[in-house]
C-alpha cells in the first residue's frame, strides 16, 4: 500500500524496463543511446528516483515506441506532459489541488476503464454542479467561496473523460444509501437522480444499485476505485480514499482481491435495467 507518486514511479519504471527488454537492449546500451550513465537507467527502472517527462520521451524514442496511447500514459505517470509535450488541464490548478487529488485525476484521464463502489455519495464523474458543490462544502468546512467554486469547476472538468474519444468506460455499483441521502436538499437531489438516469442510458456507463434488501455485503468496508489501462494491464491500480489522503494498491493479489469483490457486488446488485427503474422510481418519490 503506497501513496500515488511512489506507485507511479515504480509502475513507470517497470514498464520502461519491459519496453527496453522488448527492444533487445541492455540497460547499458540504452544509457549509451540517450547519453546517460547506466546507473540512471537502473534507478529509473527500479523506481528509486524520479524521472522528468523529457527523459521518458528520450527513452521511448530510443526504444522505438510508437503507440501514442501508451506514450501518453507513460508521460502522465512521469508527471506533467503528454507525448506531444503539452501540459494537462489540471496543472492549471496546482496551487489549489493537493498532490493526491492530482494523481487521481491523472490516472483517471488516461484509464480505459474505471470500476467503482460508492457507499455514500454519487461518483464524481456523474455529479451535477449543485450536488458537487453541496458535497464539497460538507467535506471541507469553512471553505472560501472562490476555492469552493474552483473545486466544483475541477469536478465538472473531470467529467470530460466520459465524452472523450474513446470515452472512459465507467462501471459503478451504488449502495442504495447514495440515492436516499438528501445531499443539498430535495431539489438538488431530485436533479441529481435525473442525471443518474441520463447517465445510465449512456453506452459507456454501467450503473447498478445495491439495495438495502441485499443485506450485508463485501463492500461494507468502504468505497474503492479500480483503474484499468487498455495499453497494459501491468499499470492497473486500486485507489482507496481516506479523509486526508489516497492510498494505492498495486500488487497483483490486491488487484485480484478487489476485482473479485467488485464482481461479487455486481452479482448481488440489481441488473443495469432494474437499477435504471429503481433510480427512476426513487427520483419520482424524491
PDB file of C-alpha atoms in Angstrom:
ATOM      1  CA  UNK A   1       0.000   0.000   0.000  1.00  0.00           C
ATOM      2  CA  UNK A   2       1.648   3.209  -1.173  1.00  0.00           C
ATOM      3  CA  UNK A   3       0.895   6.840  -1.891  1.00  0.00           C
ATOM      4  CA  UNK A   4       0.420   7.850  -5.543  1.00  0.00           C
ATOM      5  CA  UNK A   5       3.848   9.199  -6.521  1.00  0.00           C
ATOM      6  CA  UNK A   6       5.731   6.097  -5.305  1.00  0.00           C
ATOM      7  CA  UNK A   7       3.344   3.811  -7.183  1.00  0.00           C
ATOM      8  CA  UNK A   8       3.611   5.901 -10.336  1.00  0.00           C
ATOM      9  CA  UNK A   9       7.430   5.807 -10.258  1.00  0.00           C
ATOM     10  CA  UNK A  10       7.515   2.066  -9.728  1.00  0.00           C
ATOM     11  CA  UNK A  11       4.927   1.316 -12.408  1.00  0.00           C
ATOM     12  CA  UNK A  12       6.605   3.676 -14.862  1.00  0.00           C
ATOM     13  CA  UNK A  13       9.993   2.093 -14.206  1.00  0.00           C
ATOM     14  CA  UNK A  14       8.663  -1.429 -14.642  1.00  0.00           C
ATOM     15  CA  UNK A  15       7.026  -0.533 -17.941  1.00  0.00           C
ATOM     16  CA  UNK A  16      10.163   1.194 -19.242  1.00  0.00           C
ATOM     17  CA  UNK A  17      12.202  -1.873 -18.291  1.00  0.00           C
ATOM     18  CA  UNK A  18       9.769  -4.103 -20.196  1.00  0.00           C
ATOM     19  CA  UNK A  19       9.949  -1.824 -23.243  1.00  0.00           C
ATOM     20  CA  UNK A  20      13.757  -1.824 -23.135  1.00  0.00           C
ATOM     21  CA  UNK A  21      13.801  -5.611 -22.962  1.00  0.00           C
ATOM     22  CA  UNK A  22      11.368  -5.840 -25.882  1.00  0.00           C
ATOM     23  CA  UNK A  23      13.696  -3.580 -27.863  1.00  0.00           C
ATOM     24  CA  UNK A  24      16.526  -6.061 -27.239  1.00  0.00           C
ATOM     25  CA  UNK A  25      18.670  -3.599 -25.308  1.00  0.00           C
ATOM     26  CA  UNK A  26      20.649  -3.911 -22.091  1.00  0.00           C
ATOM     27  CA  UNK A  27      20.458  -1.059 -19.603  1.00  0.00           C
ATOM     28  CA  UNK A  28      23.994  -0.079 -20.584  1.00  0.00           C
ATOM     29  CA  UNK A  29      23.105   0.018 -24.287  1.00  0.00           C
ATOM     30  CA  UNK A  30      20.001   2.095 -23.545  1.00  0.00           C
ATOM     31  CA  UNK A  31      22.072   4.532 -21.493  1.00  0.00           C
ATOM     32  CA  UNK A  32      24.555   4.983 -24.301  1.00  0.00           C
ATOM     33  CA  UNK A  33      21.758   5.663 -26.795  1.00  0.00           C
ATOM     34  CA  UNK A  34      20.477   8.596 -24.746  1.00  0.00           C
ATOM     35  CA  UNK A  35      23.827   9.779 -23.424  1.00  0.00           C
ATOM     36  CA  UNK A  36      23.384   8.778 -19.770  1.00  0.00           C
ATOM     37  CA  UNK A  37      25.234   6.680 -17.245  1.00  0.00           C
ATOM     38  CA  UNK A  38      23.883   3.156 -16.867  1.00  0.00           C
ATOM     39  CA  UNK A  39      23.048   3.780 -13.193  1.00  0.00           C
ATOM     40  CA  UNK A  40      20.484   6.426 -14.148  1.00  0.00           C
ATOM     41  CA  UNK A  41      18.568   3.933 -16.282  1.00  0.00           C
ATOM     42  CA  UNK A  42      18.676   1.432 -13.415  1.00  0.00           C
ATOM     43  CA  UNK A  43      17.373   3.964 -10.880  1.00  0.00           C
ATOM     44  CA  UNK A  44      14.502   4.912 -13.193  1.00  0.00           C
ATOM     45  CA  UNK A  45      13.584   1.278 -13.823  1.00  0.00           C
ATOM     46  CA  UNK A  46      13.538   0.385 -10.131  1.00  0.00           C
ATOM     47  CA  UNK A  47      11.526   3.498  -9.257  1.00  0.00           C
ATOM     48  CA  UNK A  48      14.141   4.668  -6.761  1.00  0.00           C
ATOM     49  CA  UNK A  49      14.449   8.086  -8.380  1.00  0.00           C
ATOM     50  CA  UNK A  50      12.083  10.445 -10.140  1.00  0.00           C
ATOM     51  CA  UNK A  51      12.210  10.971 -13.863  1.00  0.00           C
ATOM     52  CA  UNK A  52      11.404  14.019 -15.954  1.00  0.00           C
ATOM     53  CA  UNK A  53       8.897  13.745 -18.819  1.00  0.00           C
ATOM     54  CA  UNK A  54      11.646  14.789 -21.239  1.00  0.00           C
ATOM     55  CA  UNK A  55      13.759  11.827 -20.083  1.00  0.00           C
ATOM     56  CA  UNK A  56      10.853   9.430 -20.589  1.00  0.00           C
ATOM     57  CA  UNK A  57      10.386  10.782 -24.092  1.00  0.00           C
ATOM     58  CA  UNK A  58      14.078  10.127 -24.848  1.00  0.00           C
ATOM     59  CA  UNK A  59      13.784   6.530 -23.687  1.00  0.00           C
ATOM     60  CA  UNK A  60      10.569   5.897 -25.615  1.00  0.00           C
ATOM     61  CA  UNK A  61      12.218   7.235 -28.762  1.00  0.00           C
ATOM     62  CA  UNK A  62      15.279   5.065 -28.141  1.00  0.00           C
ATOM     63  CA  UNK A  63      13.030   2.012 -27.755  1.00  0.00           C
ATOM     64  CA  UNK A  64      11.074   2.933 -30.924  1.00  0.00           C
ATOM     65  CA  UNK A  65       7.743   3.032 -29.061  1.00  0.00           C
ATOM     66  CA  UNK A  66       5.151   4.412 -31.490  1.00  0.00           C
ATOM     67  CA  UNK A  67       1.931   3.535 -29.636  1.00  0.00           C
ATOM     68  CA  UNK A  68       0.556   7.054 -28.941  1.00  0.00           C
ATOM     69  CA  UNK A  69      -1.819   5.894 -26.227  1.00  0.00           C
ATOM     70  CA  UNK A  70       0.938   4.083 -24.344  1.00  0.00           C
ATOM     71  CA  UNK A  71       3.311   7.023 -24.745  1.00  0.00           C
ATOM     72  CA  UNK A  72       0.691   9.436 -23.381  1.00  0.00           C
ATOM     73  CA  UNK A  73       0.022   7.205 -20.380  1.00  0.00           C
ATOM     74  CA  UNK A  74       3.700   6.902 -19.506  1.00  0.00           C
ATOM     75  CA  UNK A  75       4.187  10.640 -19.865  1.00  0.00           C
ATOM     76  CA  UNK A  76       1.325  11.220 -17.434  1.00  0.00           C
ATOM     77  CA  UNK A  77       2.924   8.804 -14.973  1.00  0.00           C
ATOM     78  CA  UNK A  78       6.127  10.831 -15.350  1.00  0.00           C
ATOM     79  CA  UNK A  79       4.299  13.859 -14.062  1.00  0.00           C
ATOM     80  CA  UNK A  80       3.198  16.612 -16.372  1.00  0.00           C
ATOM     81  CA  UNK A  81       3.042  16.215 -20.130  1.00  0.00           C
ATOM     82  CA  UNK A  82       1.657  14.049 -22.876  1.00  0.00           C
ATOM     83  CA  UNK A  83       3.782  12.626 -25.685  1.00  0.00           C
ATOM     84  CA  UNK A  84       3.454  15.885 -27.606  1.00  0.00           C
ATOM     85  CA  UNK A  85       4.860  17.929 -24.739  1.00  0.00           C
ATOM     86  CA  UNK A  86       1.519  19.528 -23.854  1.00  0.00           C
ATOM     87  CA  UNK A  87       0.658  20.008 -20.190  1.00  0.00           C
ATOM     88  CA  UNK A  88      -2.678  18.674 -18.974  1.00  0.00           C
ATOM     89  CA  UNK A  89      -5.582  20.834 -17.852  1.00  0.00           C
ATOM     90  CA  UNK A  90      -5.327  20.010 -14.158  1.00  0.00           C
ATOM     91  CA  UNK A  91      -1.859  21.587 -13.919  1.00  0.00           C
ATOM     92  CA  UNK A  92      -3.550  24.976 -14.020  1.00  0.00           C
ATOM     93  CA  UNK A  93      -4.909  24.102 -10.560  1.00  0.00           C
ATOM     94  CA  UNK A  94      -1.598  23.066  -8.954  1.00  0.00           C
ATOM     95  CA  UNK A  95      -1.939  25.751  -6.300  1.00  0.00           C
ATOM     96  CA  UNK A  96      -5.404  24.528  -5.295  1.00  0.00           C
ATOM     97  CA  UNK A  97      -5.435  20.746  -5.634  1.00  0.00           C
ATOM     98  CA  UNK A  98      -3.483  18.524  -3.238  1.00  0.00           C
ATOM     99  CA  UNK A  99      -0.963  16.176  -4.917  1.00  0.00           C
ATOM    100  CA  UNK A 100      -3.044  13.076  -4.149  1.00  0.00           C
ATOM    101  CA  UNK A 101      -6.039  14.555  -5.994  1.00  0.00           C
ATOM    102  CA  UNK A 102      -3.854  15.471  -8.998  1.00  0.00           C
ATOM    103  CA  UNK A 103      -2.507  11.914  -9.024  1.00  0.00           C
ATOM    104  CA  UNK A 104      -6.054  10.563  -9.067  1.00  0.00           C
ATOM    105  CA  UNK A 105      -7.080  12.880 -11.926  1.00  0.00           C
ATOM    106  CA  UNK A 106      -4.011  11.957 -13.966  1.00  0.00           C
ATOM    107  CA  UNK A 107      -4.812   8.245 -13.698  1.00  0.00           C
ATOM    108  CA  UNK A 108      -8.498   8.859 -14.428  1.00  0.00           C
ATOM    109  CA  UNK A 109      -7.610  10.864 -17.548  1.00  0.00           C
ATOM    110  CA  UNK A 110      -5.593   8.017 -19.077  1.00  0.00           C
ATOM    111  CA  UNK A 111      -7.517   4.966 -17.873  1.00  0.00           C
ATOM    112  CA  UNK A 112      -9.517   2.909 -20.328  1.00  0.00           C
ATOM    113  CA  UNK A 113     -11.957   1.707 -17.673  1.00  0.00           C
ATOM    114  CA  UNK A 114     -12.936   2.594 -14.130  1.00  0.00           C
ATOM    115  CA  UNK A 115     -14.818   0.348 -11.722  1.00  0.00           C
ATOM    116  CA  UNK A 116     -16.057   1.920  -8.520  1.00  0.00           C
ATOM    117  CA  UNK A 117     -18.093   1.060  -5.467  1.00  0.00           C
ATOM    118  CA  UNK A 118     -19.755   4.090  -3.882  1.00  0.00           C
ATOM    119  CA  UNK A 119     -21.406   3.750  -0.497  1.00  0.00           C
ATOM    120  CA  UNK A 120     -22.163   7.369   0.459  1.00  0.00           C
ATOM    121  CA  UNK A 121     -22.156   9.791  -2.490  1.00  0.00           C
ATOM    122  CA  UNK A 122     -22.676   9.811  -6.251  1.00  0.00           C
ATOM    123  CA  UNK A 123     -19.438   9.214  -8.206  1.00  0.00           C
ATOM    124  CA  UNK A 124     -17.726  12.490  -9.065  1.00  0.00           C
ATOM    125  CA  UNK A 125     -17.954  11.795 -12.806  1.00  0.00           C
ATOM    126  CA  UNK A 126     -21.758  11.776 -12.567  1.00  0.00           C
ATOM    127  CA  UNK A 127     -22.403  14.665 -10.174  1.00  0.00           C
ATOM    128  CA  UNK A 128     -24.429  17.736 -11.108  1.00  0.00           C
ATOM    129  CA  UNK A 129     -22.859  21.140 -10.319  1.00  0.00           C
ATOM    130  CA  UNK A 130     -25.251  21.717  -7.392  1.00  0.00           C
ATOM    131  CA  UNK A 131     -24.617  18.275  -5.918  1.00  0.00           C
ATOM    132  CA  UNK A 132     -20.851  18.663  -6.336  1.00  0.00           C
ATOM    133  CA  UNK A 133     -20.991  21.993  -4.523  1.00  0.00           C
ATOM    134  CA  UNK A 134     -23.005  20.537  -1.638  1.00  0.00           C
ATOM    135  CA  UNK A 135     -20.672  17.538  -1.245  1.00  0.00           C
ATOM    136  CA  UNK A 136     -17.520  19.653  -1.387  1.00  0.00           C
ATOM    137  CA  UNK A 137     -18.880  22.203   1.060  1.00  0.00           C
ATOM    138  CA  UNK A 138     -19.810  19.469   3.519  1.00  0.00           C
ATOM    139  CA  UNK A 139     -16.447  17.709   3.168  1.00  0.00           C
ATOM    140  CA  UNK A 140     -14.333  20.821   3.770  1.00  0.00           C
ATOM    141  CA  UNK A 141     -15.890  23.138   6.345  1.00  0.00           C
ATOM    142  CA  UNK A 142     -15.158  26.855   6.179  1.00  0.00           C
ATOM    143  CA  UNK A 143     -14.055  26.737   2.535  1.00  0.00           C
ATOM    144  CA  UNK A 144     -13.981  30.234   0.949  1.00  0.00           C
ATOM    145  CA  UNK A 145     -16.468  30.673  -1.897  1.00  0.00           C
ATOM    146  CA  UNK A 146     -13.777  31.205  -4.543  1.00  0.00           C
ATOM    147  CA  UNK A 147     -11.977  27.998  -3.513  1.00  0.00           C
ATOM    148  CA  UNK A 148     -15.287  26.158  -3.479  1.00  0.00           C
ATOM    149  CA  UNK A 149     -16.045  27.426  -7.000  1.00  0.00           C
ATOM    150  CA  UNK A 150     -12.656  26.178  -8.193  1.00  0.00           C
ATOM    151  CA  UNK A 151     -13.059  22.694  -6.726  1.00  0.00           C
ATOM    152  CA  UNK A 152     -16.514  22.349  -8.297  1.00  0.00           C
ATOM    153  CA  UNK A 153     -15.041  23.528 -11.602  1.00  0.00           C
ATOM    154  CA  UNK A 154     -12.398  20.810 -11.385  1.00  0.00           C
ATOM    155  CA  UNK A 155     -15.015  18.169 -10.546  1.00  0.00           C
ATOM    156  CA  UNK A 156     -17.013  19.085 -13.646  1.00  0.00           C
ATOM    157  CA  UNK A 157     -13.911  19.254 -15.861  1.00  0.00           C
ATOM    158  CA  UNK A 158     -13.075  15.678 -14.870  1.00  0.00           C
ATOM    159  CA  UNK A 159     -16.339  14.537 -16.443  1.00  0.00           C
ATOM    160  CA  UNK A 160     -14.917  15.192 -19.913  1.00  0.00           C
ATOM    161  CA  UNK A 161     -13.372  11.699 -19.813  1.00  0.00           C
ATOM    162  CA  UNK A 162     -16.858  10.300 -20.430  1.00  0.00           C
ATOM    163  CA  UNK A 163     -17.072  12.350 -23.632  1.00  0.00           C
ATOM    164  CA  UNK A 164     -13.547  11.643 -24.876  1.00  0.00           C
ATOM    165  CA  UNK A 165     -12.754   9.587 -27.973  1.00  0.00           C
ATOM    166  CA  UNK A 166     -12.657   6.839 -26.891  1.00  0.00           C
ATOM    167  CA  UNK A 167     -14.565   7.560 -23.663  1.00  0.00           C
ATOM    168  CA  UNK A 168     -13.703   6.142 -20.275  1.00  0.00           C
ATOM    169  CA  UNK A 169     -15.811   3.053 -19.583  1.00  0.00           C
ATOM    170  CA  UNK A 170     -17.400   3.546 -16.171  1.00  0.00           C
ATOM    171  CA  UNK A 171     -18.894   0.700 -14.162  1.00  0.00           C
ATOM    172  CA  UNK A 172     -20.336   1.791 -10.832  1.00  0.00           C
ATOM    173  CA  UNK A 173     -22.112  -0.066  -8.057  1.00  0.00           C
ATOM    174  CA  UNK A 174     -24.063   2.353  -5.870  1.00  0.00           C
ATOM    175  CA  UNK A 175     -25.317   1.445  -2.435  1.00  0.00           C
ATOM    176  CA  UNK A 176     -28.967   2.447  -2.029  1.00  0.00           C
ATOM    177  CA  UNK A 177     -27.839   4.953   0.616  1.00  0.00           C
ATOM    178  CA  UNK A 178     -26.285   7.015  -2.188  1.00  0.00           C
ATOM    179  CA  UNK A 179     -29.757   7.518  -3.675  1.00  0.00           C
ATOM    180  CA  UNK A 180     -31.539   8.111  -0.359  1.00  0.00           C
ATOM    181  CA  UNK A 181     -29.208  10.691   1.183  1.00  0.00           C
ATOM    182  CA  UNK A 182     -30.663  14.162   0.509  1.00  0.00           C
ATOM    183  CA  UNK A 183     -27.396  15.909  -0.357  1.00  0.00           C
ATOM    184  CA  UNK A 184     -28.055  19.621  -0.867  1.00  0.00           C
ATOM    185  CA  UNK A 185     -31.764  19.240  -0.125  1.00  0.00           C
ATOM    186  CA  UNK A 186     -34.684  17.633  -2.014  1.00  0.00           C
ATOM    187  CA  UNK A 187     -34.411  19.829  -5.117  1.00  0.00           C
ATOM    188  CA  UNK A 188     -30.691  19.235  -5.622  1.00  0.00           C
ATOM    189  CA  UNK A 189     -31.130  15.520  -5.031  1.00  0.00           C
ATOM    190  CA  UNK A 190     -34.054  15.256  -7.447  1.00  0.00           C
ATOM    191  CA  UNK A 191     -31.949  16.780 -10.231  1.00  0.00           C
ATOM    192  CA  UNK A 192     -29.038  14.513  -9.321  1.00  0.00           C
ATOM    193  CA  UNK A 193     -31.199  11.416  -9.614  1.00  0.00           C
ATOM    194  CA  UNK A 194     -32.394  12.604 -13.019  1.00  0.00           C
ATOM    195  CA  UNK A 195     -28.753  12.964 -14.029  1.00  0.00           C
ATOM    196  CA  UNK A 196     -28.092   9.386 -12.949  1.00  0.00           C
ATOM    197  CA  UNK A 197     -30.979   8.172 -15.093  1.00  0.00           C
ATOM    198  CA  UNK A 198     -29.497  10.017 -18.085  1.00  0.00           C
ATOM    199  CA  UNK A 199     -26.034   8.606 -17.379  1.00  0.00           C
ATOM    200  CA  UNK A 200     -27.331   5.051 -17.011  1.00  0.00           C
ATOM    201  CA  UNK A 201     -28.504   5.199 -20.619  1.00  0.00           C
ATOM    202  CA  UNK A 202     -25.038   6.048 -21.970  1.00  0.00           C
ATOM    203  CA  UNK A 203     -23.288   3.119 -23.689  1.00  0.00           C
ATOM    204  CA  UNK A 204     -20.026   3.771 -21.812  1.00  0.00           C
ATOM    205  CA  UNK A 205     -21.705   3.815 -18.379  1.00  0.00           C
ATOM    206  CA  UNK A 206     -22.942   0.796 -16.435  1.00  0.00           C
ATOM    207  CA  UNK A 207     -24.776   1.633 -13.216  1.00  0.00           C
ATOM    208  CA  UNK A 208     -26.033  -0.929 -10.721  1.00  0.00           C
ATOM    209  CA  UNK A 209     -27.799  -0.312  -7.433  1.00  0.00           C
ATOM    210  CA  UNK A 210     -27.106  -2.456  -4.395  1.00  0.00           C
ATOM    211  CA  UNK A 211     -30.426  -2.237  -2.482  1.00  0.00           C
ATOM    212  CA  UNK A 212     -30.747  -2.346   1.283  1.00  0.00           C
ATOM    213  CA  UNK A 213     -32.567  -5.631   0.815  1.00  0.00           C
ATOM    214  CA  UNK A 214     -29.278  -7.231  -0.262  1.00  0.00           C
ATOM    215  CA  UNK A 215     -28.179  -7.063   3.380  1.00  0.00           C
ATOM    216  CA  UNK A 216     -24.514  -7.078   4.407  1.00  0.00           C
ATOM    217  CA  UNK A 217     -22.078  -7.280   1.521  1.00  0.00           C
ATOM    218  CA  UNK A 218     -18.355  -7.280   0.834  1.00  0.00           C
ATOM    219  CA  UNK A 219     -18.403  -3.550   0.168  1.00  0.00           C
ATOM    220  CA  UNK A 220     -19.371  -2.573   3.715  1.00  0.00           C
ATOM    221  CA  UNK A 221     -15.696  -1.914   4.432  1.00  0.00           C
ATOM    222  CA  UNK A 222     -15.826   1.179   2.222  1.00  0.00           C
ATOM    223  CA  UNK A 223     -15.697   2.560  -1.309  1.00  0.00           C
ATOM    224  CA  UNK A 224     -12.888   1.871  -3.761  1.00  0.00           C
ATOM    225  CA  UNK A 225     -11.877   2.530  -7.351  1.00  0.00           C
ATOM    226  CA  UNK A 226     -10.119   0.205  -9.804  1.00  0.00           C
ATOM    227  CA  UNK A 227      -8.402   1.865 -12.763  1.00  0.00           C
ATOM    228  CA  UNK A 228      -7.629  -0.299 -15.797  1.00  0.00           C
ATOM    229  CA  UNK A 229      -5.478   0.740 -18.735  1.00  0.00           C
ATOM    230  CA  UNK A 230      -6.038  -0.578 -22.240  1.00  0.00           C
ATOM    231  CA  UNK A 231      -2.355  -0.213 -23.155  1.00  0.00           C
ATOM    232  CA  UNK A 232      -1.108  -2.558 -20.427  1.00  0.00           C
ATOM    233  CA  UNK A 233      -2.754  -4.336 -17.501  1.00  0.00           C
ATOM    234  CA  UNK A 234       0.510  -4.039 -15.542  1.00  0.00           C
ATOM    235  CA  UNK A 235      -0.452  -0.433 -14.755  1.00  0.00           C
ATOM    236  CA  UNK A 236      -3.851  -1.276 -13.227  1.00  0.00           C
ATOM    237  CA  UNK A 237      -4.269   0.069  -9.688  1.00  0.00           C
ATOM    238  CA  UNK A 238      -6.783   0.184  -6.809  1.00  0.00           C
ATOM    239  CA  UNK A 239      -7.373   3.528  -5.092  1.00  0.00           C
ATOM    240  CA  UNK A 240      -8.730   3.853  -1.558  1.00  0.00           C
ATOM    241  CA  UNK A 241      -9.765   7.314  -0.364  1.00  0.00           C
ATOM    242  CA  UNK A 242      -9.211   8.453   3.201  1.00  0.00           C
ATOM    243  CA  UNK A 243     -10.022  11.735   4.883  1.00  0.00           C
ATOM    244  CA  UNK A 244      -6.622  13.318   4.287  1.00  0.00           C
ATOM    245  CA  UNK A 245      -5.053  11.181   1.554  1.00  0.00           C
ATOM    246  CA  UNK A 246      -5.491   8.430  -1.020  1.00  0.00           C
ATOM    247  CA  UNK A 247      -3.748   5.069  -0.894  1.00  0.00           C
ATOM    248  CA  UNK A 248      -2.843   2.965  -3.914  1.00  0.00           C
ATOM    249  CA  UNK A 249      -2.707  -0.820  -4.042  1.00  0.00           C
ATOM    250  CA  UNK A 250      -0.709  -2.213  -6.930  1.00  0.00           C
ATOM    251  CA  UNK A 251       0.166  -5.831  -6.061  1.00  0.00           C
ATOM    252  CA  UNK A 252      -1.419  -8.457  -8.281  1.00  0.00           C
ATOM    253  CA  UNK A 253      -3.029 -10.154  -5.279  1.00  0.00           C
ATOM    254  CA  UNK A 254      -4.611  -6.844  -4.226  1.00  0.00           C
ATOM    255  CA  UNK A 255      -5.918  -6.200  -7.718  1.00  0.00           C
ATOM    256  CA  UNK A 256      -7.316  -9.720  -7.882  1.00  0.00           C
ATOM    257  CA  UNK A 257      -8.997  -9.393  -4.478  1.00  0.00           C
ATOM    258  CA  UNK A 258     -10.693  -6.102  -5.331  1.00  0.00           C
ATOM    259  CA  UNK A 259     -11.644  -7.281  -8.817  1.00  0.00           C
ATOM    260  CA  UNK A 260     -13.287 -10.365  -7.321  1.00  0.00           C
ATOM    261  CA  UNK A 261     -15.020  -8.178  -4.739  1.00  0.00           C
ATOM    262  CA  UNK A 262     -16.383  -5.888  -7.436  1.00  0.00           C
ATOM    263  CA  UNK A 263     -17.575  -8.862  -9.495  1.00  0.00           C
ATOM    264  CA  UNK A 264     -19.381 -10.208  -6.418  1.00  0.00           C
ATOM    265  CA  UNK A 265     -21.008  -6.820  -5.819  1.00  0.00           C
ATOM    266  CA  UNK A 266     -22.265  -6.751  -9.400  1.00  0.00           C
ATOM    267  CA  UNK A 267     -23.830 -10.176  -8.936  1.00  0.00           C
ATOM    268  CA  UNK A 268     -25.672  -9.118  -5.763  1.00  0.00           C
ATOM    269  CA  UNK A 269     -26.703  -5.736  -7.157  1.00  0.00           C
ATOM    270  CA  UNK A 270     -29.737  -5.130  -9.350  1.00  0.00           C
ATOM    271  CA  UNK A 271     -29.194  -5.517 -13.090  1.00  0.00           C
ATOM    272  CA  UNK A 272     -28.478  -2.311 -15.042  1.00  0.00           C
ATOM    273  CA  UNK A 273     -32.046  -2.365 -16.372  1.00  0.00           C
ATOM    274  CA  UNK A 274     -33.626  -2.889 -12.958  1.00  0.00           C
ATOM    275  CA  UNK A 275     -31.240  -0.321 -11.482  1.00  0.00           C
ATOM    276  CA  UNK A 276     -32.414   2.257 -14.006  1.00  0.00           C
ATOM    277  CA  UNK A 277     -36.003   1.600 -12.947  1.00  0.00           C
ATOM    278  CA  UNK A 278     -35.000   1.768  -9.283  1.00  0.00           C
ATOM    279  CA  UNK A 279     -33.265   5.132  -9.731  1.00  0.00           C
ATOM    280  CA  UNK A 280     -36.176   6.496 -11.739  1.00  0.00           C
ATOM    281  CA  UNK A 281     -38.603   5.306  -9.070  1.00  0.00           C
ATOM    282  CA  UNK A 282     -36.529   6.905  -6.320  1.00  0.00           C
ATOM    283  CA  UNK A 283     -36.439  10.143  -8.315  1.00  0.00           C
ATOM    284  CA  UNK A 284     -40.218  10.083  -8.717  1.00  0.00           C
ATOM    285  CA  UNK A 285     -40.649   9.760  -4.966  1.00  0.00           C
ATOM    286  CA  UNK A 286     -37.915  12.251  -4.043  1.00  0.00           C
TER     287      UNK A 286
END
